[in-house]
CSV table of C-alpha atoms in Angstrom, one decimal:
chain,number,residue,atom,x,y,z
A,17,MET,CA,-27.5,10.9,-55.1
A,18,TYR,CA,-27.7,14.5,-52.8
A,19,TYR,CA,-29.1,12.1,-50.2
A,20,ILE,CA,-27.0,9.1,-50.6
A,21,SER,CA,-24.1,11.5,-50.4
A,22,VAL,CA,-25.3,13.1,-47.0
A,23,VAL,CA,-25.7,9.8,-45.8
A,24,LEU,CA,-22.4,8.6,-46.4
A,25,LEU,CA,-20.4,11.9,-45.2
A,26,ALA,CA,-22.3,11.6,-41.7
A,27,LEU,CA,-21.5,7.7,-41.5
A,28,THR,CA,-17.9,8.8,-42.1
A,29,LEU,CA,-18.0,11.2,-39.6
A,30,ILE,CA,-19.4,9.2,-37.3
A,31,VAL,CA,-16.8,6.5,-38.3
A,32,THR,CA,-13.8,8.3,-37.8
A,33,GLN,CA,-15.0,10.1,-34.7
A,34,ALA,CA,-15.6,6.3,-33.1
A,35,TRP,CA,-12.0,5.4,-33.9
A,36,ALA,CA,-10.5,8.7,-33.1
A,37,GLN,CA,-11.7,7.8,-29.5
A,38,ALA,CA,-10.7,4.1,-29.5
A,39,LYS,CA,-7.4,5.1,-30.4
A,40,ARG,CA,-7.0,8.3,-27.9
A,41,PRO,CA,-4.4,7.2,-25.1
A,42,VAL,CA,-6.1,6.1,-21.6
A,43,PRO,CA,-4.8,8.7,-19.2
A,44,PRO,CA,-2.4,7.3,-16.4
A,45,PRO,CA,-4.4,6.5,-12.8
A,46,THR,CA,-3.8,9.4,-10.6
A,47,ALA,CA,-1.6,9.1,-7.6
A,48,SER,CA,-3.3,7.8,-4.0
A,49,PRO,CA,-3.9,10.3,-2.0
A,50,ALA,CA,-1.3,10.9,0.7
A,51,GLN,CA,-1.9,8.9,3.9
A,52,PRO,CA,-3.7,11.3,6.4
A,53,THR,CA,-1.7,12.6,9.6
A,54,VAL,CA,-2.3,10.5,12.2
A,55,GLU,CA,-2.3,11.9,16.0
A,56,VAL,CA,-0.8,9.5,18.6
A,57,PRO,CA,-1.4,11.2,22.1
A,58,ARG,CA,2.2,11.7,23.5
A,59,GLN,CA,1.2,9.6,26.5
A,60,LEU,CA,-0.3,6.1,24.8
A,61,THR,CA,-2.1,3.4,26.7
A,62,LEU,CA,-2.6,-0.2,25.1
A,63,GLU,CA,-6.4,0.9,24.9
A,64,ARG,CA,-5.4,3.8,22.9
A,65,ALA,CA,-3.4,2.6,20.7
A,66,GLU,CA,-6.2,-0.2,19.6
A,67,GLU,CA,-8.2,2.2,19.0
A,68,ILE,CA,-5.9,4.2,16.8
A,69,LEU,CA,-4.7,0.9,15.2
A,70,LEU,CA,-8.2,-0.2,13.8
A,71,GLN,CA,-8.7,3.3,12.3
A,72,ASN,CA,-5.4,3.6,10.8
A,73,ASN,CA,-3.4,0.8,10.4
A,74,LEU,CA,-2.5,0.1,6.4
A,75,ALA,CA,-2.6,-3.9,6.6
A,76,ILE,CA,-6.4,-3.4,8.4
A,77,ILE,CA,-7.2,-0.4,5.6
A,78,ALA,CA,-5.8,-2.6,2.5
A,79,ALA,CA,-7.9,-6.0,4.2
A,80,ARG,CA,-11.4,-3.5,4.6
A,81,TYR,CA,-10.4,-2.7,0.4
A,82,GLY,CA,-10.7,-6.5,0.0
A,83,VAL,CA,-14.1,-7.0,1.7
A,84,ASP,CA,-15.3,-3.9,-0.7
A,85,ILE,CA,-13.7,-6.1,-3.7
A,86,ALA,CA,-15.8,-9.0,-2.6
A,87,ARG,CA,-19.0,-7.0,-2.4
A,88,ALA,CA,-18.7,-5.3,-5.8
A,89,GLN,CA,-17.9,-8.5,-7.2
A,90,ARG,CA,-21.1,-9.9,-5.7
A,91,LEU,CA,-23.3,-7.1,-7.3
A,92,THR,CA,-21.5,-8.3,-10.3
A,93,ALA,CA,-22.7,-11.4,-10.5
A,94,SER,CA,-26.2,-11.3,-9.6
A,95,VAL,CA,-27.0,-9.0,-12.5
A,96,ARG,CA,-29.3,-10.3,-15.1
A,97,PRO,CA,-28.1,-10.1,-18.6
A,98,ASN,CA,-29.2,-7.0,-20.8
A,99,PRO,CA,-32.2,-6.9,-22.8
A,100,THR,CA,-30.8,-6.3,-26.6
A,101,LEU,CA,-32.2,-3.5,-28.9
A,102,THR,CA,-31.6,-3.9,-33.0
A,103,LEU,CA,-32.7,-1.0,-35.2
A,104,GLY,CA,-32.4,-1.4,-39.0
A,105,ALA,CA,-33.2,0.1,-42.4
A,106,GLU,CA,-32.6,-2.0,-45.6
A,107,GLN,CA,-33.5,-2.5,-49.3
A,108,PHE,CA,-33.2,0.9,-50.6
A,109,ASN,CA,-32.9,1.4,-53.7
A,110,PHE,CA,-30.0,4.1,-55.6
A,111,ASN,CA,-31.9,4.1,-59.0
A,112,ASN,CA,-34.8,6.3,-57.6
A,113,PRO,CA,-33.3,7.5,-54.0
A,114,GLY,CA,-35.5,10.5,-53.3
A,115,ARG,CA,-38.8,7.8,-53.6
A,116,ASN,CA,-37.6,5.5,-51.2
A,117,LEU,CA,-38.8,7.4,-48.1
A,118,THR,CA,-42.3,8.7,-49.8
A,119,THR,CA,-43.3,6.2,-52.2
A,120,ASP,CA,-44.0,2.3,-52.1
A,121,ASN,CA,-41.0,0.8,-55.2
A,122,PRO,CA,-42.8,-2.1,-56.9
A,123,THR,CA,-39.6,-3.6,-57.7
A,124,ALA,CA,-38.1,-6.4,-55.9
A,125,SER,CA,-35.8,-4.0,-53.7
A,126,GLN,CA,-38.6,-3.1,-50.9
A,127,ARG,CA,-37.2,-0.9,-48.3
A,128,THR,CA,-37.0,-2.6,-44.8
A,129,TYR,CA,-37.6,-1.1,-40.7
A,130,THR,CA,-37.1,-3.4,-38.3
A,131,TRP,CA,-37.2,-2.9,-34.3
A,132,ARG,CA,-36.2,-6.0,-32.8
A,133,LEU,CA,-35.5,-6.9,-28.8
A,134,ASP,CA,-33.6,-9.9,-27.7
A,135,GLN,CA,-33.8,-11.2,-24.0
A,136,LEU,CA,-31.2,-14.1,-22.9
A,137,ILE,CA,-33.0,-16.5,-20.4
A,138,GLU,CA,-30.2,-17.8,-17.9
A,139,ARG,CA,-31.5,-21.4,-17.0
A,140,GLY,CA,-29.7,-24.1,-14.9
A,141,ARG,CA,-30.0,-21.4,-11.6
A,142,LYS,CA,-26.6,-19.9,-12.8
A,143,ARG,CA,-27.3,-16.6,-11.4
A,144,GLN,CA,-28.6,-18.2,-8.2
A,145,LEU,CA,-24.8,-20.0,-8.3
A,146,ARG,CA,-22.9,-17.2,-9.3
A,147,THR,CA,-24.4,-15.3,-6.3
A,148,GLU,CA,-24.2,-17.5,-3.6
A,149,ALA,CA,-20.4,-17.9,-4.8
A,150,ALA,CA,-19.8,-14.8,-4.1
A,151,GLU,CA,-21.6,-14.3,-1.2
A,152,PHE,CA,-19.3,-17.0,0.4
A,153,GLN,CA,-16.4,-14.9,-1.4
A,154,VAL,CA,-17.7,-12.0,0.6
A,155,GLN,CA,-17.5,-13.8,4.4
A,156,ALA,CA,-14.4,-15.1,3.5
A,157,ALA,CA,-12.8,-11.5,2.9
A,158,GLU,CA,-14.5,-10.9,5.9
A,159,ALA,CA,-12.9,-13.8,7.7
A,160,GLN,CA,-9.6,-12.4,6.8
A,161,MET,CA,-10.1,-8.9,7.3
A,162,LEU,CA,-10.8,-10.4,11.0
A,163,ASP,CA,-7.7,-12.3,10.7
A,164,THR,CA,-5.6,-9.1,10.0
A,165,ILE,CA,-7.0,-7.2,13.0
A,166,ARG,CA,-6.4,-10.4,14.8
A,167,GLN,CA,-2.6,-10.7,13.5
A,168,GLN,CA,-2.2,-6.8,13.9
A,169,LEU,CA,-3.3,-6.7,17.4
A,170,LEU,CA,-1.2,-9.2,18.6
A,171,GLN,CA,1.7,-7.3,17.4
A,172,LEU,CA,1.2,-4.7,18.4
A,173,ARG,CA,0.3,-5.5,22.2
A,174,GLN,CA,3.9,-7.8,22.1
A,175,THR,CA,5.5,-4.7,20.9
A,176,PHE,CA,3.9,-2.3,22.9
A,177,TYR,CA,4.9,-4.3,25.5
A,178,THR,CA,8.3,-4.9,24.4
A,179,ALA,CA,8.6,-0.7,24.7
A,180,VAL,CA,7.1,-1.2,28.6
A,181,LEU,CA,9.8,-4.0,29.2
A,182,ALA,CA,12.7,-1.9,27.8
A,183,ARG,CA,11.3,1.0,29.4
A,184,GLU,CA,11.7,-1.1,33.0
A,185,ASN,CA,15.1,-2.5,32.1
A,186,VAL,CA,16.1,1.8,31.7
A,187,ARG,CA,14.8,2.2,35.4
A,188,VAL,CA,16.9,-1.1,36.4
A,189,ALA,CA,20.0,0.3,34.8
A,190,VAL,CA,19.7,3.1,36.3
A,191,GLU,CA,19.2,2.2,39.5
A,192,ASN,CA,22.2,-0.2,39.1
A,193,LEU,CA,24.4,3.3,38.2
A,194,ASP,CA,22.6,5.0,41.1
A,195,LEU,CA,24.2,2.2,43.1
A,196,THR,CA,27.5,1.3,41.2
A,197,ASP,CA,28.3,5.3,41.9
A,198,GLY,CA,27.4,4.9,45.6
A,199,THR,CA,29.7,1.7,46.1
A,200,GLU,CA,32.4,3.6,43.8
A,201,ARG,CA,32.2,6.5,46.7
A,202,LEU,CA,32.2,3.4,49.3
A,203,ILE,CA,35.5,2.0,47.7
A,204,LYS,CA,37.0,5.4,47.5
A,205,VAL,CA,36.4,5.9,51.4
A,206,ARG,CA,38.2,3.0,52.1
A,207,VAL,CA,41.2,3.3,49.9
A,208,ASN,CA,41.8,7.0,51.3
A,209,ALA,CA,41.6,5.2,54.6
A,210,GLY,CA,44.4,2.6,54.1
A,211,ASP,CA,41.6,-0.5,54.2
A,212,ALA,CA,41.4,-1.0,50.7
A,213,PRO,CA,44.2,-1.3,47.7
A,214,GLU,CA,43.5,1.6,45.4
A,215,TRP,CA,43.8,-1.4,42.6
A,216,ASP,CA,40.0,-2.4,43.9
A,217,LEU,CA,38.8,1.0,43.0
A,218,ILE,CA,40.6,0.8,39.2
A,219,LYS,CA,39.0,-3.1,38.9
A,220,PHE,CA,35.5,-1.6,39.7
A,221,GLN,CA,35.7,1.4,37.6
A,222,ALA,CA,37.0,-0.7,34.9
A,223,ASN,CA,34.0,-3.1,35.3
A,224,LYS,CA,31.6,-0.1,35.7
A,225,VAL,CA,31.4,0.5,32.0
A,226,GLN,CA,29.0,-2.9,31.7
A,227,PHE,CA,26.7,-1.1,33.7
A,228,GLN,CA,26.7,1.9,31.6
A,229,ARG,CA,26.3,-0.1,28.4
A,230,ASP,CA,23.8,-2.1,30.0
A,231,LEU,CA,21.9,1.8,29.8
A,232,VAL,CA,22.3,2.7,25.9
A,233,SER,CA,21.0,-0.9,25.2
A,234,ALA,CA,18.3,-0.5,27.1
A,235,GLN,CA,17.4,2.8,25.8
A,236,LEU,CA,18.3,1.9,21.9
A,237,ASP,CA,15.8,-1.0,23.0
A,238,TYR,CA,12.8,1.4,23.8
A,239,GLN,CA,13.5,4.1,21.0
A,240,GLN,CA,13.3,1.2,18.4
A,241,ALA,CA,10.4,-0.5,20.1
A,242,VAL,CA,8.2,3.0,20.4
A,243,ARG,CA,9.1,3.7,16.8
A,244,ASP,CA,7.4,0.2,16.0
A,245,VAL,CA,4.4,0.5,17.8
A,246,LEU,CA,4.0,4.1,15.9
A,247,ASN,CA,4.7,1.9,12.5
A,248,LEU,CA,1.9,-0.2,13.2
A,249,LEU,CA,-0.8,3.0,13.8
A,250,GLY,CA,-0.1,3.9,10.9
A,251,ALA,CA,1.7,7.2,12.1
A,252,GLN,CA,5.5,8.9,12.0
A,253,ALA,CA,7.9,10.0,15.0
A,254,GLY,CA,7.4,14.0,14.1
A,255,LYS,CA,3.1,13.6,14.4
A,256,ILE,CA,2.9,13.4,18.4
A,257,ILE,CA,1.1,15.4,20.3
A,258,LYS,CA,3.5,17.2,22.8
A,259,THR,CA,2.3,17.6,26.0
A,260,SER,CA,3.9,19.4,29.1
A,261,ALA,CA,7.6,18.6,30.2
A,262,ALA,CA,6.0,17.7,34.0
A,263,ALA,CA,3.7,15.4,32.2
A,264,GLY,CA,6.6,13.3,30.3
A,265,ALA,CA,8.6,13.5,33.1
A,266,THR,CA,6.3,11.2,35.8
A,267,LEU,CA,6.3,8.8,33.0
A,268,MET,CA,9.6,8.4,31.8
A,269,PRO,CA,13.0,8.3,33.3
A,270,ALA,CA,15.4,11.3,32.7
A,271,PRO,CA,17.4,8.8,29.7
A,272,LEU,CA,13.9,8.6,27.8
A,273,ARG,CA,13.0,12.3,28.0
A,274,ASP,CA,14.1,12.9,24.5
A,275,ALA,CA,11.5,9.4,23.1
A,276,PRO,CA,8.7,10.0,20.6
A,277,LEU,CA,5.8,9.0,23.2
A,278,ALA,CA,5.8,7.1,26.6
A,279,VAL,CA,4.1,3.8,26.9
A,280,VAL,CA,1.7,3.3,29.5
A,281,GLY,CA,1.2,0.4,31.0
A,282,ASP,CA,2.9,-2.2,33.5
A,283,LEU,CA,4.6,-5.3,32.7
A,284,ALA,CA,2.9,-7.4,36.1
A,285,VAL,CA,-0.1,-9.4,35.4
A,286,ILE,CA,-2.3,-11.2,37.5
A,287,PRO,CA,-2.5,-14.5,36.6
A,288,PRO,CA,-6.1,-15.0,35.5
A,289,PRO,CA,-7.5,-18.5,35.5
A,290,ILE,CA,-7.4,-20.6,32.8
A,291,SER,CA,-9.6,-24.0,33.3
A,292,ALA,CA,-10.3,-25.1,29.8
A,293,SER,CA,-8.1,-28.4,28.7
A,294,LEU,CA,-6.2,-28.2,26.0
A,295,GLU,CA,-8.5,-30.3,23.7
A,296,GLU,CA,-11.4,-28.2,24.8
A,297,LEU,CA,-8.7,-24.5,23.1
A,298,GLN,CA,-8.0,-26.6,20.2
A,299,GLN,CA,-11.9,-27.0,19.3
A,300,ALA,CA,-12.3,-23.3,20.1
A,301,ALA,CA,-10.0,-22.9,17.8
A,302,ILE,CA,-12.0,-24.5,14.7
A,303,GLU,CA,-14.8,-23.2,15.7
A,304,HIS,CA,-13.8,-19.1,16.0
A,305,ARG,CA,-10.7,-18.4,14.5
A,306,PRO,CA,-11.3,-16.2,11.1
A,307,ASP,CA,-8.5,-17.8,9.3
A,308,VAL,CA,-10.2,-21.3,9.5
A,309,ILE,CA,-13.8,-20.0,8.9
A,310,ALA,CA,-11.9,-18.3,5.6
A,311,ALA,CA,-11.1,-21.4,4.7
A,312,GLN,CA,-14.6,-23.0,4.8
A,313,ARG,CA,-16.1,-20.0,3.4
A,314,ALA,CA,-13.4,-20.6,0.1
A,315,VAL,CA,-14.6,-24.5,0.5
A,316,ASP,CA,-18.3,-23.2,0.1
A,317,ALA,CA,-17.8,-20.9,-2.7
A,318,ALA,CA,-15.4,-23.0,-4.7
A,319,ARG,CA,-18.6,-25.7,-4.6
A,320,HIS,CA,-21.2,-23.5,-5.8
A,321,THR,CA,-18.7,-22.6,-8.4
A,322,LEU,CA,-18.2,-26.4,-9.4
A,323,ASP,CA,-21.9,-26.2,-9.2
A,324,LEU,CA,-22.2,-23.0,-11.5
A,325,ALA,CA,-19.7,-24.9,-14.2
A,326,TYR,CA,-22.1,-27.9,-14.4
A,327,ALA,CA,-24.9,-25.5,-14.6
A,328,HIS,CA,-23.3,-24.0,-17.8
A,329,ARG,CA,-24.7,-27.7,-19.2
A,330,ARG,CA,-28.1,-26.1,-19.6
A,331,ARG,CA,-28.6,-24.0,-22.5
A,332,ASP,CA,-29.2,-20.6,-22.4
A,333,ILE,CA,-32.0,-19.4,-24.4
A,334,ASP,CA,-32.7,-16.2,-26.5
A,335,ILE,CA,-36.1,-14.9,-27.1
A,336,ALA,CA,-36.9,-12.2,-29.7
A,337,GLY,CA,-39.6,-10.1,-31.0
A,338,GLU,CA,-39.6,-8.3,-34.2
A,339,TYR,CA,-41.7,-5.8,-35.4
A,340,GLN,CA,-40.5,-5.0,-39.3
A,341,ARG,CA,-42.1,-2.7,-42.3
A,342,ILE,CA,-41.4,-4.2,-45.8
A,343,GLY,CA,-42.7,-1.4,-48.3
A,344,SER,CA,-46.5,-0.8,-47.1
A,345,ASP,CA,-46.6,-3.9,-44.7
A,346,ASN,CA,-46.4,-4.3,-41.3
A,347,THR,CA,-45.6,-7.6,-39.7
A,348,VAL,CA,-44.4,-8.9,-36.5
A,349,GLY,CA,-42.4,-12.3,-35.5
A,350,MET,CA,-41.0,-14.1,-32.6
A,351,THR,CA,-37.4,-15.8,-32.8
A,352,ILE,CA,-35.9,-18.5,-30.2
A,353,SER,CA,-32.1,-18.8,-30.4
A,354,VAL,CA,-30.5,-22.2,-28.7
A,355,PRO,CA,-26.6,-23.3,-28.9
A,356,LEU,CA,-25.7,-26.3,-29.9
A,357,PHE,CA,-23.1,-27.8,-27.5
A,358,LEU,CA,-20.8,-29.5,-30.7
A,359,PHE,CA,-17.7,-28.5,-30.1
A,360,ASN,CA,-17.6,-27.4,-26.4
A,361,THR,CA,-19.5,-29.4,-22.8
A,362,PHE,CA,-17.6,-27.2,-21.0
A,363,GLN,CA,-15.3,-30.3,-19.6
A,364,GLY,CA,-12.9,-27.6,-19.2
A,365,GLN,CA,-14.9,-25.4,-16.6
A,366,ILE,CA,-15.9,-28.5,-14.7
A,367,ASP,CA,-12.3,-30.0,-14.2
A,368,GLN,CA,-11.0,-26.5,-13.0
A,369,GLY,CA,-13.9,-25.9,-10.4
A,370,LEU,CA,-13.0,-29.8,-9.3
A,371,ALA,CA,-9.5,-28.8,-8.7
A,372,GLN,CA,-10.5,-25.4,-7.1
A,373,LEU,CA,-12.6,-27.5,-4.8
A,374,GLN,CA,-9.5,-29.9,-4.1
A,375,GLN,CA,-7.4,-27.0,-3.5
A,376,ALA,CA,-9.7,-25.1,-0.9
A,377,ASN,CA,-10.4,-28.7,1.1
A,378,VAL,CA,-6.6,-28.6,1.5
A,379,GLN,CA,-6.2,-25.6,2.4
A,380,LEU,CA,-9.3,-25.7,5.4
A,381,ASP,CA,-7.1,-28.9,6.4
A,382,GLN,CA,-3.9,-27.3,6.3
A,383,ALA,CA,-6.0,-24.3,9.0
A,384,ARG,CA,-7.4,-26.6,10.6
A,385,LEU,CA,-4.2,-28.4,11.0
A,386,GLN,CA,-2.0,-25.1,11.7
A,387,ALA,CA,-5.0,-23.8,14.3
A,388,LEU,CA,-4.1,-27.4,16.3
A,389,THR,CA,-0.2,-26.7,15.7
A,390,ASP,CA,-0.8,-22.9,17.4
A,391,VAL,CA,-3.1,-24.0,20.2
A,392,ASP,CA,-0.3,-26.7,21.6
A,393,LYS,CA,2.1,-24.5,21.2
A,394,ALA,CA,0.8,-21.3,23.1
A,395,TYR,CA,-0.6,-23.7,25.8
A,396,GLN,CA,2.7,-25.3,26.3
A,397,ALA,CA,4.6,-21.7,26.4
A,398,TYR,CA,1.8,-20.9,28.6
A,399,GLN,CA,2.6,-23.1,31.2
A,400,SER,CA,5.8,-23.3,30.9
A,401,SER,CA,5.9,-18.7,31.6
A,402,GLN,CA,3.2,-19.7,33.8
A,403,GLN,CA,6.2,-21.5,35.9
A,404,VAL,CA,8.7,-18.9,35.4
A,405,LEU,CA,6.9,-16.7,37.0
A,406,GLN,CA,6.0,-18.1,40.0
A,407,VAL,CA,10.2,-18.3,40.5
A,408,TYR,CA,10.6,-14.9,40.5
A,409,THR,CA,7.8,-13.2,42.8
A,410,ALA,CA,8.6,-10.1,45.4
A,411,GLU,CA,10.0,-12.7,47.8
A,412,THR,CA,13.0,-13.4,45.4
A,413,LEU,CA,13.3,-9.8,44.7
A,414,ALA,CA,13.9,-8.8,48.4
A,415,ARG,CA,16.1,-11.1,48.9
A,416,ALA,CA,18.5,-10.3,46.2
A,417,GLU,CA,17.8,-6.9,47.4
A,418,GLU,CA,18.8,-8.3,51.2
A,419,SER,CA,22.0,-9.7,49.5
A,420,PHE,CA,23.5,-7.1,48.4
A,421,ARG,CA,22.4,-4.6,51.7
A,422,ILE,CA,24.5,-7.0,53.5
A,423,ALA,CA,27.5,-7.2,51.0
A,424,ARG,CA,27.8,-3.3,51.0
A,425,THR,CA,27.5,-3.2,54.5
A,426,THR,CA,30.3,-6.3,55.3
A,427,TYR,CA,32.8,-4.8,52.8
A,428,ARG,CA,32.1,-1.0,54.1
A,429,GLN,CA,33.9,-3.5,57.5
A,430,GLY,CA,35.9,-5.1,56.4
A,431,ALA,CA,34.3,-8.5,56.4
A,432,THR,CA,34.2,-9.5,52.8
A,433,SER,CA,35.9,-9.1,49.5
A,434,LEU,CA,34.9,-6.5,46.8
A,435,LEU,CA,34.7,-9.5,44.2
A,436,GLU,CA,31.7,-11.0,46.9
A,437,LEU,CA,30.5,-7.3,46.5
A,438,GLN,CA,30.3,-7.2,42.5
A,439,GLU,CA,28.9,-10.3,42.4
A,440,ALA,CA,25.9,-9.4,44.8
A,441,GLN,CA,25.1,-6.3,43.0
A,442,ARG,CA,25.2,-8.2,39.5
A,443,THR,CA,23.0,-10.8,40.7
A,444,LEU,CA,20.4,-8.2,42.0
A,445,ASN,CA,21.2,-6.8,38.3
A,446,GLN,CA,20.4,-10.1,36.9
A,447,THR,CA,17.0,-10.8,38.8
A,448,ARG,CA,15.3,-7.6,38.6
A,449,VAL,CA,16.1,-7.9,34.5
A,450,ALA,CA,15.1,-11.2,34.8
A,451,ALA,CA,11.7,-10.7,37.1
A,452,ASN,CA,10.9,-8.0,33.9
A,453,GLN,CA,11.7,-10.7,31.4
A,454,ALA,CA,9.3,-13.4,33.1
A,455,GLN,CA,6.1,-10.8,33.2
A,456,PHE,CA,6.7,-9.7,29.7
A,457,ASP,CA,6.8,-13.6,28.3
A,458,TYR,CA,4.0,-14.7,30.3
A,459,ARG,CA,1.9,-11.7,29.5
A,460,LEU,CA,2.6,-12.2,26.0
A,461,SER,CA,2.1,-16.1,26.2
A,462,LEU,CA,-1.8,-15.3,27.3
A,463,TYR,CA,-1.6,-13.1,23.8
A,464,GLN,CA,-0.5,-16.0,22.0
A,465,LEU,CA,-2.9,-18.1,23.6
A,466,GLU,CA,-5.7,-15.5,22.3
A,467,LEU,CA,-4.5,-15.5,18.9
A,468,ALA,CA,-4.1,-19.5,18.9
A,469,THR,CA,-7.6,-20.0,20.3
A,470,GLY,CA,-9.9,-16.7,19.1
A,471,ARG,CA,-10.7,-16.5,22.5
A,472,THR,CA,-10.0,-13.4,25.4
A,473,PHE,CA,-8.3,-14.3,28.2
A,474,LEU,CA,-6.5,-11.2,29.1
A,475,GLY,CA,-7.9,-7.5,28.6
A,476,PRO,CA,-5.4,-4.7,27.3
């Protein structure tokens, strides 16, 4: 009874400790570490911005973790079933517990010690099918990461050149204000000389507010575009590497000196020849776009998942080897366990696999259709922006400037009215702003065409 009490006490302690561990609350997950500071140079080029984007953009980082998750799932799918070791001690007689460990018991209750090793053997290529399906999922995750990079790069380029466009519009607004101040001085001279009524000066000063408003609006556009660039880079406006005042002055007009950074780039772009036809560009999109590739890999994974569902109908075998000591006798044995499919033939898994495969095929068709549509739209936008760009040439700007110079000269001589002078200046302002917009639209159309086709037509 003493030995029985010790054994029962030990078992009670073990069960109590296991129960306490099971009831112990799981600690909450620790907070994710703070995002490291991203250092962005004060003078930022598109090439440097793209390098920072690839390292610190939060959407790209999240997509990389998606690839890590898929690789971990592939590792899980490829593991073999673990063997099971069973140890047992049975048939102890309570009437004479002290003799159970040293002598044989002549009664029907013979102490029995068992050592058993079980191994599950999978049939039907289940492990191979799981691994292949997981491999296609990894490839799909990698393609999705490339698609995320593609989308984020386009957004960065669009935002970057939006800031460049705003910067150039600020220059135009500053120049227009300078021209306005010069015209105002000219009107004052004529009014003081009695060659023009004072009403011309009052009316001109009232219209001057429009040019001041254009400058403020362009400044706001630049400030917002710069912060959008920083957001894409995973940085904050206060985390910029400062440079000397002289360096900043050479890159930015005075109204933008307080901006977080100076974007370095030119709107003008030499139109690259695109000799490919629309059909060739669409075929390139089908072959190279990451989202289409990801959809194709999802179809391959769904097909292998369906094959795995059918493979579950192949019975797995559990083989076990056993050693037993019963009393003073030593015996060995072997068992084979085979499941009987009486109530479950895995039809639910098969139906689910069929539905997933059909869904993946539909999503692939949608991805291909979207690619064809995107290429068609981008190609039309490219052709349209190219035609508009050909309108706003250097000769067009020169004619607008010459028209304003002539209007000022003739107004000084009293040969034209103030209305004609204002119209000439307004035309010059609109021509400059429209030329900047045409350069921006053309560059952006090339980036859109790159996004739609998966090919490169224009470097950073």
